mmCIF file of C-alpha atoms in Angstrom:
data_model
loop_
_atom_site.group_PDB
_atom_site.id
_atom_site.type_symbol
_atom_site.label_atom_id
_atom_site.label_comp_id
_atom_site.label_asym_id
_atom_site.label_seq_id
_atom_site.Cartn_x
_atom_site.Cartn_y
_atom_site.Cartn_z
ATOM 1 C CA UNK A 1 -44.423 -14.358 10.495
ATOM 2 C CA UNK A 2 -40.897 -15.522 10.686
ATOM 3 C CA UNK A 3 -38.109 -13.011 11.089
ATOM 4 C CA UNK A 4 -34.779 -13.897 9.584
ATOM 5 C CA UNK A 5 -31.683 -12.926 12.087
ATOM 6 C CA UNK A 6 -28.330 -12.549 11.327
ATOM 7 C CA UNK A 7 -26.062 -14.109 13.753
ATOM 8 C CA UNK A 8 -23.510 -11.579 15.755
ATOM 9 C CA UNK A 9 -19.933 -11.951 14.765
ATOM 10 C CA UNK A 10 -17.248 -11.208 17.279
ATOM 11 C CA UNK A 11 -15.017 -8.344 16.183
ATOM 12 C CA UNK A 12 -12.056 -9.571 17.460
ATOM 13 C CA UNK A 13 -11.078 -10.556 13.615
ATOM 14 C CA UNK A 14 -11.834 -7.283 12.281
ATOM 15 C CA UNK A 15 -9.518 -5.967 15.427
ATOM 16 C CA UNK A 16 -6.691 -8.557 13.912
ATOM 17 C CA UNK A 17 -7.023 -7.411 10.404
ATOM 18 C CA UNK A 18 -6.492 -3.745 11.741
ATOM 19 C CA UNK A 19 -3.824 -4.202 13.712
ATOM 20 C CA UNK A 20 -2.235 -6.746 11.550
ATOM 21 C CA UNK A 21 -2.164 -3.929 8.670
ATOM 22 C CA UNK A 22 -0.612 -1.298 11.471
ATOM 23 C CA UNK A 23 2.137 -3.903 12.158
ATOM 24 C CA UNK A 24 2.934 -4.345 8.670
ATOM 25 C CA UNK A 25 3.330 -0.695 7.835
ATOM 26 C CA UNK A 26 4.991 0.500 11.045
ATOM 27 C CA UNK A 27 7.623 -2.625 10.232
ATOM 28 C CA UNK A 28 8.139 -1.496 6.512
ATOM 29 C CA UNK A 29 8.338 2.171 7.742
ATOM 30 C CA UNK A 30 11.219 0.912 10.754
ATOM 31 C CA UNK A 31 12.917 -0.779 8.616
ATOM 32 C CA UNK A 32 13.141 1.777 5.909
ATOM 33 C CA UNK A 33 14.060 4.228 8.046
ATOM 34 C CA UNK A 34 16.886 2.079 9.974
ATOM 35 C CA UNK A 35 18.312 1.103 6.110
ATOM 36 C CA UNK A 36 18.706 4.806 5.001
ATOM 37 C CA UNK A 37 20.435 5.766 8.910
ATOM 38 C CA UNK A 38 23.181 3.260 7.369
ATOM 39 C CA UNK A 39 22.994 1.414 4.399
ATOM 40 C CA UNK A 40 26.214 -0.133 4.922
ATOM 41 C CA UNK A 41 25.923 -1.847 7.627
ATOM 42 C CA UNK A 42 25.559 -6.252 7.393
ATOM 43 C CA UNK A 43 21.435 -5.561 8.148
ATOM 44 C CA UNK A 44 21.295 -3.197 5.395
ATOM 45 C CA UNK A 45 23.234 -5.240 2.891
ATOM 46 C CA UNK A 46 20.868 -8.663 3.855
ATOM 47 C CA UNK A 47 17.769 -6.684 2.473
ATOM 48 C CA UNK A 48 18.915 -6.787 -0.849
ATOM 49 C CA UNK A 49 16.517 -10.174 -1.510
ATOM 50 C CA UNK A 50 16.654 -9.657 -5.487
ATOM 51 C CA UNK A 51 19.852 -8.033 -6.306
ATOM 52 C CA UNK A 52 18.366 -6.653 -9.776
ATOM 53 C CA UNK A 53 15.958 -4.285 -7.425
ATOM 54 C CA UNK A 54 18.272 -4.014 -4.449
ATOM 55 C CA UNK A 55 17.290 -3.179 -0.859
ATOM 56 C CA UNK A 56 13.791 -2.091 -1.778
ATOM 57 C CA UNK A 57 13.002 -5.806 -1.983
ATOM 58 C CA UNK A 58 14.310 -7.159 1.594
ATOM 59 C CA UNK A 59 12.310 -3.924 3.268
ATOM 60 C CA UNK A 60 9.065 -4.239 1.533
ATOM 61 C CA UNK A 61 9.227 -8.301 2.390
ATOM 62 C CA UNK A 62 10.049 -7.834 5.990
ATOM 63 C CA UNK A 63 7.054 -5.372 6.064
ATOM 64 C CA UNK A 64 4.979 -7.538 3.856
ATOM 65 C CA UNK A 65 5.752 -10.795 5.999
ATOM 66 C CA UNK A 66 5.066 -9.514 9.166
ATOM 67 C CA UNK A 67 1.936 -8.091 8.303
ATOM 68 C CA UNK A 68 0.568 -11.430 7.278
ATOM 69 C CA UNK A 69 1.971 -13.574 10.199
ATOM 70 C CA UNK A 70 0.585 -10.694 12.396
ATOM 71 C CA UNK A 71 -2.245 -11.496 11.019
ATOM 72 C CA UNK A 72 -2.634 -14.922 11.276
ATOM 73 C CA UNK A 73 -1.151 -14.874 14.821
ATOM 74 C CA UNK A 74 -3.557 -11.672 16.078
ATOM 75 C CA UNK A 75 -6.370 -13.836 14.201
ATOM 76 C CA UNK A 76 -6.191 -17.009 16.164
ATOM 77 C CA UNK A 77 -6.106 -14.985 19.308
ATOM 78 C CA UNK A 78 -9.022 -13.146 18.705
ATOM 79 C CA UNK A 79 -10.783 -14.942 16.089
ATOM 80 C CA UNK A 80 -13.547 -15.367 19.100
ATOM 81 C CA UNK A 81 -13.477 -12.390 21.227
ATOM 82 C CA UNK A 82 -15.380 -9.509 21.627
ATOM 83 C CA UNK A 83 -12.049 -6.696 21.707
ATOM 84 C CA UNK A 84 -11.756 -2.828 22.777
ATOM 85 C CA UNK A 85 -12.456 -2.191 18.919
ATOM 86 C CA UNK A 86 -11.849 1.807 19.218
ATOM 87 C CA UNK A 87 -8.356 1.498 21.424
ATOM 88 C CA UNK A 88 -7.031 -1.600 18.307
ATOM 89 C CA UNK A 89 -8.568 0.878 15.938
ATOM 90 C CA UNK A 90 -6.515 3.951 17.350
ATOM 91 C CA UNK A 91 -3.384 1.533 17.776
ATOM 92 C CA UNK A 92 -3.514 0.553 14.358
ATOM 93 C CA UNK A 93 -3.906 3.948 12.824
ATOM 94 C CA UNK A 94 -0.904 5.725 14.854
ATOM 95 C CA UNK A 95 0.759 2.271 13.304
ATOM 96 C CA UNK A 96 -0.227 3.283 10.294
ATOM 97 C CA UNK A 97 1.252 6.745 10.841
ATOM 98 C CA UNK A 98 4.456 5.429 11.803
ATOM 99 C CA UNK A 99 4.850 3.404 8.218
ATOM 100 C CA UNK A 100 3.955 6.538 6.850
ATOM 101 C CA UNK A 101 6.544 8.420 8.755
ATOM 102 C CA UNK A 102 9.263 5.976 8.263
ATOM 103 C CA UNK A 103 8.839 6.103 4.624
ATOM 104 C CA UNK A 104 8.898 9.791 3.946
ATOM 105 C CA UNK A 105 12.509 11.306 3.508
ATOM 106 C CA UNK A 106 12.824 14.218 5.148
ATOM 107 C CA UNK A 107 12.012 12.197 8.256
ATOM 108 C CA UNK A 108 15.377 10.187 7.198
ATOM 109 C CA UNK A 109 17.436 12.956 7.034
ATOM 110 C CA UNK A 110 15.833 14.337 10.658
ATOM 111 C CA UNK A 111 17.092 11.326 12.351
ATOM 112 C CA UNK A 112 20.555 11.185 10.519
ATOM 113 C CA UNK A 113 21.101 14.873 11.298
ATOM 114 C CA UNK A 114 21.522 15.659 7.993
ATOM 115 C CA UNK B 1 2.182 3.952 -31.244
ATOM 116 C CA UNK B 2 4.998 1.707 -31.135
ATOM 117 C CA UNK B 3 6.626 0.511 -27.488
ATOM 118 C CA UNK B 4 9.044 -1.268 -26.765
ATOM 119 C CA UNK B 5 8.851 -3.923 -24.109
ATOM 120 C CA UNK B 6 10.048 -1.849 -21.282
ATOM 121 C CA UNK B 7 7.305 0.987 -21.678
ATOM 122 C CA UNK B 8 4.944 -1.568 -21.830
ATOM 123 C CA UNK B 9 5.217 -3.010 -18.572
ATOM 124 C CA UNK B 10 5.515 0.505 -17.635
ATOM 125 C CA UNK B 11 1.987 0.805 -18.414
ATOM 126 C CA UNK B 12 0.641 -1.937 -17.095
ATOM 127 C CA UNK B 13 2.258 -1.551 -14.098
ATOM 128 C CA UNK B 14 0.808 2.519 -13.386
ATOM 129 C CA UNK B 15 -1.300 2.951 -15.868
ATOM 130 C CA UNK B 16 -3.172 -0.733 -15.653
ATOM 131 C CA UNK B 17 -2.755 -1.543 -12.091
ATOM 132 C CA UNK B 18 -2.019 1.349 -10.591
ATOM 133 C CA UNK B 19 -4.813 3.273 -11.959
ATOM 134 C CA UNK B 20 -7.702 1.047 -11.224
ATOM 135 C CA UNK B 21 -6.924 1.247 -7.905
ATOM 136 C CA UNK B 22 -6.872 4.866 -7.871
ATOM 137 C CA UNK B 23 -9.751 5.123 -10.002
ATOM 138 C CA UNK B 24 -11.507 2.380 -8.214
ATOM 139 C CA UNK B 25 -11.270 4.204 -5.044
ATOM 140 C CA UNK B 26 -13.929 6.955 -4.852
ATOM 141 C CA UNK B 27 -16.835 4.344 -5.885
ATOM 142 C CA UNK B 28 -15.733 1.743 -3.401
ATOM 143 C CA UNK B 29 -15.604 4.421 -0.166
ATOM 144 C CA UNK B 30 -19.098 6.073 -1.172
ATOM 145 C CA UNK B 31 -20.268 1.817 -1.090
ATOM 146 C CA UNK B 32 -18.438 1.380 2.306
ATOM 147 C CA UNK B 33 -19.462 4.913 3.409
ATOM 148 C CA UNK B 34 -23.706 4.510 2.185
ATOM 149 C CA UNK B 35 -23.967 0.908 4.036
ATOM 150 C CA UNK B 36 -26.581 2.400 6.886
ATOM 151 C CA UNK B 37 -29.139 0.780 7.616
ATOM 152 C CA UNK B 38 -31.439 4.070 7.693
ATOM 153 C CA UNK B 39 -30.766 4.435 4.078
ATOM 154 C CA UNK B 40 -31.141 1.207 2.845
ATOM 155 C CA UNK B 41 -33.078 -1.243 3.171
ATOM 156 C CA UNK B 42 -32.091 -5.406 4.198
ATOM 157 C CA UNK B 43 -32.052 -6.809 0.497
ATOM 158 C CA UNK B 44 -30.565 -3.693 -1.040
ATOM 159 C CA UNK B 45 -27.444 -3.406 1.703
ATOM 160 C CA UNK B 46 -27.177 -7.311 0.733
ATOM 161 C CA UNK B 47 -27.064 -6.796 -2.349
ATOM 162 C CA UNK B 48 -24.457 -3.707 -1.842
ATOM 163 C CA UNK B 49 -22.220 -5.840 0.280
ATOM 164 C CA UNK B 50 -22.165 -8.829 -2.177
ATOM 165 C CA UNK B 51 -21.344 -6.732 -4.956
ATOM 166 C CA UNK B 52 -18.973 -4.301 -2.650
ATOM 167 C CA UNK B 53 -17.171 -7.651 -1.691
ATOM 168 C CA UNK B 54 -16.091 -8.255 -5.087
ATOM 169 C CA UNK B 55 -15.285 -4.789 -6.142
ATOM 170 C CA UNK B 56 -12.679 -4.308 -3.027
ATOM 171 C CA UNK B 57 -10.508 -7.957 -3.636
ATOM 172 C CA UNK B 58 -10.604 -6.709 -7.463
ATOM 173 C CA UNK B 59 -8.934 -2.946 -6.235
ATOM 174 C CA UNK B 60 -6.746 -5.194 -3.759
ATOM 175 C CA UNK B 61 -5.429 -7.432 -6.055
ATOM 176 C CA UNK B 62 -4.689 -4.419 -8.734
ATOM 177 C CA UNK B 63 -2.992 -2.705 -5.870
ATOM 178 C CA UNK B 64 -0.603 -5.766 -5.249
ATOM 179 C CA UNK B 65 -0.371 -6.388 -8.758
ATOM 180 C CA UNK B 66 0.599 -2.605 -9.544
ATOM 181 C CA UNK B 67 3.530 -2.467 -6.452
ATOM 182 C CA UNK B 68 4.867 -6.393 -7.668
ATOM 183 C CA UNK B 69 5.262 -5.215 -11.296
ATOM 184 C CA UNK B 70 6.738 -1.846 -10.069
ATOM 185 C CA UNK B 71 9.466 -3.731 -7.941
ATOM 186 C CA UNK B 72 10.485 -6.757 -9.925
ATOM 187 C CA UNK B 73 10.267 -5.677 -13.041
ATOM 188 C CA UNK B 74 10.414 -1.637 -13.695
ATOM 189 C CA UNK B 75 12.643 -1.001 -10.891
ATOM 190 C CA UNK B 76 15.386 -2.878 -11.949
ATOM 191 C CA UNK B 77 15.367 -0.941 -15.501
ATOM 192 C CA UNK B 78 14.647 2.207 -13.672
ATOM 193 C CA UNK B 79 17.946 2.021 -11.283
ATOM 194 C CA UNK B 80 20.245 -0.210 -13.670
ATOM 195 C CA UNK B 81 23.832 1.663 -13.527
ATOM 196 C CA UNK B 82 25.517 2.833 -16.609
ATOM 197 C CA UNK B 83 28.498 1.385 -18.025
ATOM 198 C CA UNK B 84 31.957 3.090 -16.859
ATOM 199 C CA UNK B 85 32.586 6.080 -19.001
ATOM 200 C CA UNK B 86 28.646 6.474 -20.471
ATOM 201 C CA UNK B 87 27.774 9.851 -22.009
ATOM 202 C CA UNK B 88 23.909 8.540 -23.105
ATOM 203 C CA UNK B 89 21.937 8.316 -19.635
ATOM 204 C CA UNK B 90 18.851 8.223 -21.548
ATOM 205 C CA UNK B 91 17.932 4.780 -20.422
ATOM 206 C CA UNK B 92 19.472 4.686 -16.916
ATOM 207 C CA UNK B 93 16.601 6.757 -15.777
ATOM 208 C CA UNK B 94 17.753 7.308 -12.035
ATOM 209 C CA UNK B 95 21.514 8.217 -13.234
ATOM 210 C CA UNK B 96 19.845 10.695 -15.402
ATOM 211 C CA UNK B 97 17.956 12.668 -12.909
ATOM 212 C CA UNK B 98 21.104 12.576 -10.924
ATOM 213 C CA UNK B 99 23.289 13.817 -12.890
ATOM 214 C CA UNK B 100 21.306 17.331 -13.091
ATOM 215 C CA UNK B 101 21.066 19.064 -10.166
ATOM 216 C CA UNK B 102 17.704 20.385 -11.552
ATOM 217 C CA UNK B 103 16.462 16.966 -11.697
ATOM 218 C CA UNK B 104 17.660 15.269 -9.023
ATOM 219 C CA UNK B 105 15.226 15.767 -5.926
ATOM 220 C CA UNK B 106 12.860 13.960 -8.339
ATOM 221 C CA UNK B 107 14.931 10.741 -7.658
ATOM 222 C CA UNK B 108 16.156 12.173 -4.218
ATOM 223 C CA UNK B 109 12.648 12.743 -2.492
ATOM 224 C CA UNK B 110 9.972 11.678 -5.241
ATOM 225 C CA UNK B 111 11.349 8.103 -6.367
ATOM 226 C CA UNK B 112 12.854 7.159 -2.937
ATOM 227 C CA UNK B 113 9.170 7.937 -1.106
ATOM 228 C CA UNK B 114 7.128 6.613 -4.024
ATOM 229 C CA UNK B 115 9.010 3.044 -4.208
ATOM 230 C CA UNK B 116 8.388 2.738 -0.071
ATOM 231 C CA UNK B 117 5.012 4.627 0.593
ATOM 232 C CA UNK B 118 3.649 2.323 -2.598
ATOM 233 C CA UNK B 119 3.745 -0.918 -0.281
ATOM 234 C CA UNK B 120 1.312 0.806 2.592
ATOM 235 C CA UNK B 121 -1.379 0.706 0.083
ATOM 236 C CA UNK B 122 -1.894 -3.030 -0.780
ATOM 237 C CA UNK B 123 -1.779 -3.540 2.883
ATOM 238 C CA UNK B 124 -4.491 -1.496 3.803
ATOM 239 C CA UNK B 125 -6.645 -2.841 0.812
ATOM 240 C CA UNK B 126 -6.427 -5.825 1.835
ATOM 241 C CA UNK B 127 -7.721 -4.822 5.484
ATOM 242 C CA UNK B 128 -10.520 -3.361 3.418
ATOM 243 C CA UNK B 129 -11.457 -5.884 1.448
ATOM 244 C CA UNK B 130 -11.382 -8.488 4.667
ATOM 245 C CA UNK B 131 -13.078 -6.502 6.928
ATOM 246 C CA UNK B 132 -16.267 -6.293 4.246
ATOM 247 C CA UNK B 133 -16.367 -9.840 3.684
ATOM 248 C CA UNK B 134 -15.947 -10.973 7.268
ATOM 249 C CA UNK B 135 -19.272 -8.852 8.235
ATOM 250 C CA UNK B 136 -20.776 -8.744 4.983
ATOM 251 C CA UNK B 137 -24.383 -7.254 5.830
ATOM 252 C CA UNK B 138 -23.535 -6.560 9.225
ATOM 253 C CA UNK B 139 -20.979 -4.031 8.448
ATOM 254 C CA UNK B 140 -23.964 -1.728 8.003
ATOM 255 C CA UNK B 141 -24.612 -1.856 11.694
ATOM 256 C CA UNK B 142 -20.777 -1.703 12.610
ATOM 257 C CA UNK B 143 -20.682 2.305 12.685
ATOM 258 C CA UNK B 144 -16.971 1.902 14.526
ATOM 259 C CA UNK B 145 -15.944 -0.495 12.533
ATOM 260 C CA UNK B 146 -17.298 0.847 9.100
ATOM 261 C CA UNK B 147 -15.154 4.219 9.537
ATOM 262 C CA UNK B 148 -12.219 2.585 10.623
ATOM 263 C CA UNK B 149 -12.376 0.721 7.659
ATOM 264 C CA UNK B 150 -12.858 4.213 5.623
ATOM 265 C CA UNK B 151 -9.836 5.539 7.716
ATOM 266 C CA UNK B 152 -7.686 2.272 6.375
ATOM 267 C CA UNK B 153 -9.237 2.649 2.828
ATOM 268 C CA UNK B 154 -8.243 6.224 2.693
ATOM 269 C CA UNK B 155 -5.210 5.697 4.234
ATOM 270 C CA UNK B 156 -4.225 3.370 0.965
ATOM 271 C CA UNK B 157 -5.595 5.376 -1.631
ATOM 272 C CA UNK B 158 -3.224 8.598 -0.062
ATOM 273 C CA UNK B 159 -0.416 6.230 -0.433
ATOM 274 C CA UNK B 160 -0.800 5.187 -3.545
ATOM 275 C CA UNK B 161 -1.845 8.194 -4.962
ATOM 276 C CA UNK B 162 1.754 9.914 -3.820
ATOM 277 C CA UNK B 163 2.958 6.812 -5.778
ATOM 278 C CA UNK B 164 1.054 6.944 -8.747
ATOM 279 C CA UNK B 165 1.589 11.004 -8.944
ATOM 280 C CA UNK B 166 5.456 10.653 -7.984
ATOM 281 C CA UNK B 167 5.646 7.895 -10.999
ATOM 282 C CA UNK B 168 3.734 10.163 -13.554
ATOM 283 C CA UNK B 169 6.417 13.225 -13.171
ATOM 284 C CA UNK B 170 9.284 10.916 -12.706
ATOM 285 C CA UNK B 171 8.028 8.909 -15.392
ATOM 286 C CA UNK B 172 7.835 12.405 -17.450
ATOM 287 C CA UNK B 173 11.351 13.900 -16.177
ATOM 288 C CA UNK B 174 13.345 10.251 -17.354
ATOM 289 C CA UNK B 175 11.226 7.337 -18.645
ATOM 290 C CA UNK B 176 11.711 3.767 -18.307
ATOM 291 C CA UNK B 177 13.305 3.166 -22.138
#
C-alpha cells in the first residue's frame, strides 16, 4: 500500500514572518514614542504623510513599511534554513512587547518626565 | 435610521471591519489551537487547514481594512479643528472632549492609544494568516510553531480589542457627526 508523505518545510520562513511582525511593531512603537518626547522637532513634523490625519500617518507607515521589507529581507535569508525557531519566537514577542509599550501613554509621559 | 455620510463610514470602519475581526477571533484560535494530530485525523486537519486558510486572510484583510478607514477617513473628521471663536464643538469631536476636563482623558489616554495600538493588530494577522498557509497541514505537527502563532494571534486580537473598546466609549462620549 502506498503511503502519501508530506514533504518537510524549513521554518526559517515562519521564523521571518515572526520576526518581521516584531520589527514592525517595535518600529511603530519607537517611533511613536520618539514623536510624543517632541513633536516639534523636523522628524516629528516629516511624519505628517497626509496632513488631513497628521502625524498618525508618517508613524503607522514607517512601522507598516518596515515590517514588510523586514519581511521580505528576513525571508530571502531564511527562506531555506532550518532556524533556532524558539529564540526568533522569543525575539519577536519581546518585539512585540516593545510596540506595545511604545504605544501606550503613560509610558510617554515616563520617559518625558512628565 | 437616517445617517449622514460621516456616521456611516463610522460604521463600517468599527462596526464592519473592526468587528469581524474581533468577532472572527475566538473561532479562528480554537481552529489554530485544535490542529493536533491526536485529535484529528489526516483528511479532517486538511480539510481544517484549507478552510482555516481562508478564514484568517478574510480576518486579516478586515483588520487592515478597519485601521485604513479609521486613519484616512474618520480621523481626519474626528481631529478637524474648529473655526476661531466656535461655541458648537459638537462635530469637532476631539476639541469637544478637550474642552471638559471630565472628558478629556478619553482623548488624552483612550484616543491617543487606540489610533497607535490599532496598527499592531493587522500586523500580527497577517503573521497569522502566513504562517497557516505556508505549513498548511503540517502546522498540526509544528507544536512550537502553532503556539507562537496563537501568541501572535492573541497578541492582535488584545490590540484591537483596546481599539475597538476605546472607539465604542469615545465614539459614545463625542461622535464622529
Amino acid at each position: 500500500m502506498a503511503t502519501k508523505t508530506v514533504a518537510e518545510k524549513p521554518n526559517g520562513p515562519v521564523a521571518a514572518a515572526l520576526l518581521a511582525g516584531g520589527i514592525g511593531s517595535a518600529v511603530l512603537g519607537l517611533v511613536t514614542l520618539i514623536y510624543e518626547l517632541n513633536d516639534k522637532s523636523a522628524f516629528a513634523k516629516s511624519l505628517a504623510w497626509y496632513k488631513p490625519a497628521g502625524a498618525l500617518t508618517g508613524k503607522s507607515g514607517l512601522g507598516i513599511i518596515a515590517f514588510f521589507v523586514a519581511w521580505a529581507v528576513l525571508h530571502f535569508i531564511f527562506k531555506d534554513k532550518e532556524t533556532e525557531f524558539n529564540r526568533i519566537a522569543t525575539i519577536s514577542f519581546v518585539l512585540l512587547v516593545i510596540g506595545l509599550l511604545g504605544t501606550f501613554p503613560p509610558v510617554w509621559h515616563l520617559f518625558a518626565g512628565g | 435610521m437616517e445617517m449622514n455620510l460621516r456616521e456611516i463610514w463610522t460604521v463600517v470602519h468599527g462596526m464592519v471591519f473592526g468587528f469581524i475581526f474581533l468577532l472572527g477571533f475566538s473561532g479562528a484560535l480554537y481552529a489554530v489551537y485544535s490542529m493536533k494530530t491526536e485529535w484529528l485525523t489526516a483528511e479532517g486537519i486538511s480539510k481544517t487547514v484549507n478552510n482555516i486558510k481562508i478564514y484568517l486572510w478574510g480576518l486579516a484583510i478586515s483588520v487592515w481594512a478597519a485601521v485604513f478607514t479609521g486613519t484616512y477617513i474618520v480621523y481626519p473628521w474626528y481631529r478637524a479643528n474648529p473655526p476661531q471663536g466656535a461655541t458648537d464643538l459638537s462635530t469637532f469631536p476631539k476639541f469637544l472632549l478637550l474642552a471638559n476636563e471630565n472628558t478629556a482623558q478619553w482623548h488624552e489616554f483612550g484616543m491617543e492609544w487606540k489610533e497607535h495600538v490599532a496598527f499592531l493588530a493587522p500586523i500580527a494577522a497577517t503573521v497569522v494568516a502566513f504562517v497557516a498557509s505556508y505549513y498548511g497541514p503540517m502546522l498540526a505537527k509544528k507544536i512550537g510553531e502553532r503556539r507562537a502563532v496563537m501568541v501572535f494571534f492573541i497578541f492582535a486580537f488584545a490590540t484591537a480589542a483596546v481599539a475597538g473598546l476605546f472607539g465604542a466609549f469615545i465614539t459614545k462620549a463625542a461622535p464622529v457627526r
